[in-house]
DNA sequence: TATGAATGAGCTTTCATTCAT
DNA sequence: TATGAATGAAAGCTCATTCAT
């Protein structure tokens, strides 16, 4: 008997990401996903319970991957950690355009479970921790941590697409600019 | 012969907005829009060429309404104009939640025409003008105006939802915090 | 605007009956029903909520039509009413073969609602009433009316198909035989 | 190499019977049958050529088992043999509810081969023989044997389900009533 | 203009069957 | 033989759009 192939699940998830980027969440069809992933339509249902479950799982994985890759506090000096995070964030957005489109399309869609929404929020904790540390050291403004986290998280995400297509040195400049803007905004 | 009734077109547009807020762009059906607007399905096609055209037009109107209501530079002192704009922006987001959901859902969808996207960008000009003025007066950082405009536009939009449900004094505090963050970020 | 056409609903119901006769309940597809009725697939859903509802409604109508046409007690002498009913029953089965196949296929299917089953049972009341009358007049055996009703109802239904294809005089003979068998079985 | 296991074939047939009782012929899926039988889907195809063949074979076996168990003429006095048969029949129906549902669902379905239908009819011969014997002894009416056989076969089958849930003494009473009704119907 | 019945393409999903192991 | 992953052809149903009224 053929054994379940985790690669295939990955292929399907990636195909979904690419399809949403190309035709949007509203235009997404399971058949197109399957074709793109190089499997039969029915195979999607071997790995995922249905379209909803597929999208839900993909959302969670994407959020988690992002959190793991970007939102890390290495415990070093605040300013350095802050800058490093911002720069990694911009890189992530540029390198994972499809992921970002997908997350924004899912945000207000009926596909998203309340539970998944909660789960996804957990990934933001390291960011909050970093900001708390900064507040404790009086390097950052003494305002609601949730507000600051949202500021940072959303601002970088929204600005990052501007970096697309920039030549290397301008790209570097852009990253530093973003880091500066955010730091100036939050610093005490 | 009954004449085309502008009220009806408005009803349909508003119903679309409300539907998208409730079921998302992916769950939107013309029939549900018609029912919500209190007209027959066919009537939607009397006022709009099709679903795509309806969404496209609604996007444009929404963007323009927003620009007119929020992104105005009254020519006064930079800092004051800046703060006034930020505060009006938060108010707008809170009072027009459906509009915001709609715009974010449309942003990366295939429904959006390149042309409409351009048209919509025009509304940002007053914002750019304000920032240029601030740069000329050396009150703001000397960085790319487009970058700054995006920063301001996206940051306030992303943060504003946090204000939902806040008691009046906290709401006021929130608005001021947002204005401060943005000013500190951009000021020279 | 086109107005809802009750004829169309009838066509769909009849087409369903014919399809079930030809391909069985398990082989029934909405598309085939629509094609047979001369309407588009979607039209079926204009008149019926879904396949289940279509079958459920059809079952009820069929049972009721049968009850109205066959299970009537005209109040005359028991034996005569009894015989008349039996003969009408055989005629009905022969003339409405598709209906009978449909009812037998539905009987143990998951399509049948408990509620519909109850509703359908109501049609048997006139039969029970006739039997009660016979028992009161001591012309029939004094056994459970429900048992007698089931006996009569099921026996004639099961035997009737034997009449198919019989030449007229044999057909008449068959009807009388069935009437005699049933009468002899139940008479005191 | 493991050898074909007759137990497994039996399990699959029994599982099919139970599934049809629970979800009907229209709701039957090979996967559900396999799961219920405790084997893999593919295994069903080791023992049966396909779904159709499975149902066809099951139908034949069921009919034959029934014929062997119920429709036997032990050669004793007509009336006694007749009564014994009727009583055994009721018992069979009560004890093998799933079989009966299955046979009724198959009766008018496209799954049934003409050949199988013929094969199944052979089982009715002992019943016909008994009736012939009764006619020869002038104990039974002189009418078409096929008609009488159908009468007996169908009537008992249709009435038997009424016995379900009856307390023992009522159950006994019911069996005798059925035997009496049938005898009175057919006796000369 | 306004209606909503009618359409049929296309959607998600199921499922009989095959096949690699 | 036994498995269950993989397949793809339908199935039921929805919905953007058209059209008769």
Coordinates of C-alpha atoms in Angstrom, one line a residue, chain C residues 180-181 184 187, chain D residues 78 82 134-143 148 182-188:
Chain C
X180 CA -62.4 -13.2 -3.0
X181 CA -59.1 -14.2 -1.3
X184 CA -62.4 -15.0 2.7
X187 CA -64.8 -12.6 6.8
Chain D
X78 CA -51.4 -29.7 4.2
X82 CA -49.1 -24.6 5.9
X134 CA -53.3 -28.8 -1.5
X135 CA -55.2 -28.2 -4.7
X136 CA -54.9 -31.9 -5.6
X137 CA -56.4 -32.8 -2.3
X138 CA -59.2 -30.3 -2.9
X139 CA -58.3 -28.5 0.3
X140 CA -57.3 -25.3 -1.4
X141 CA -59.1 -23.2 -4.0
X142 CA -58.6 -24.1 -7.6
X143 CA -56.9 -21.0 -8.8
X148 CA -51.6 -18.3 -4.6
X182 CA -53.9 -17.0 4.9
X183 CA -55.6 -20.4 5.3
X184 CA -59.0 -18.9 5.2
X185 CA -58.1 -17.0 2.0
X186 CA -56.8 -20.0 0.2
X187 CA -58.9 -22.9 1.5
X188 CA -61.5 -24.3 -0.8

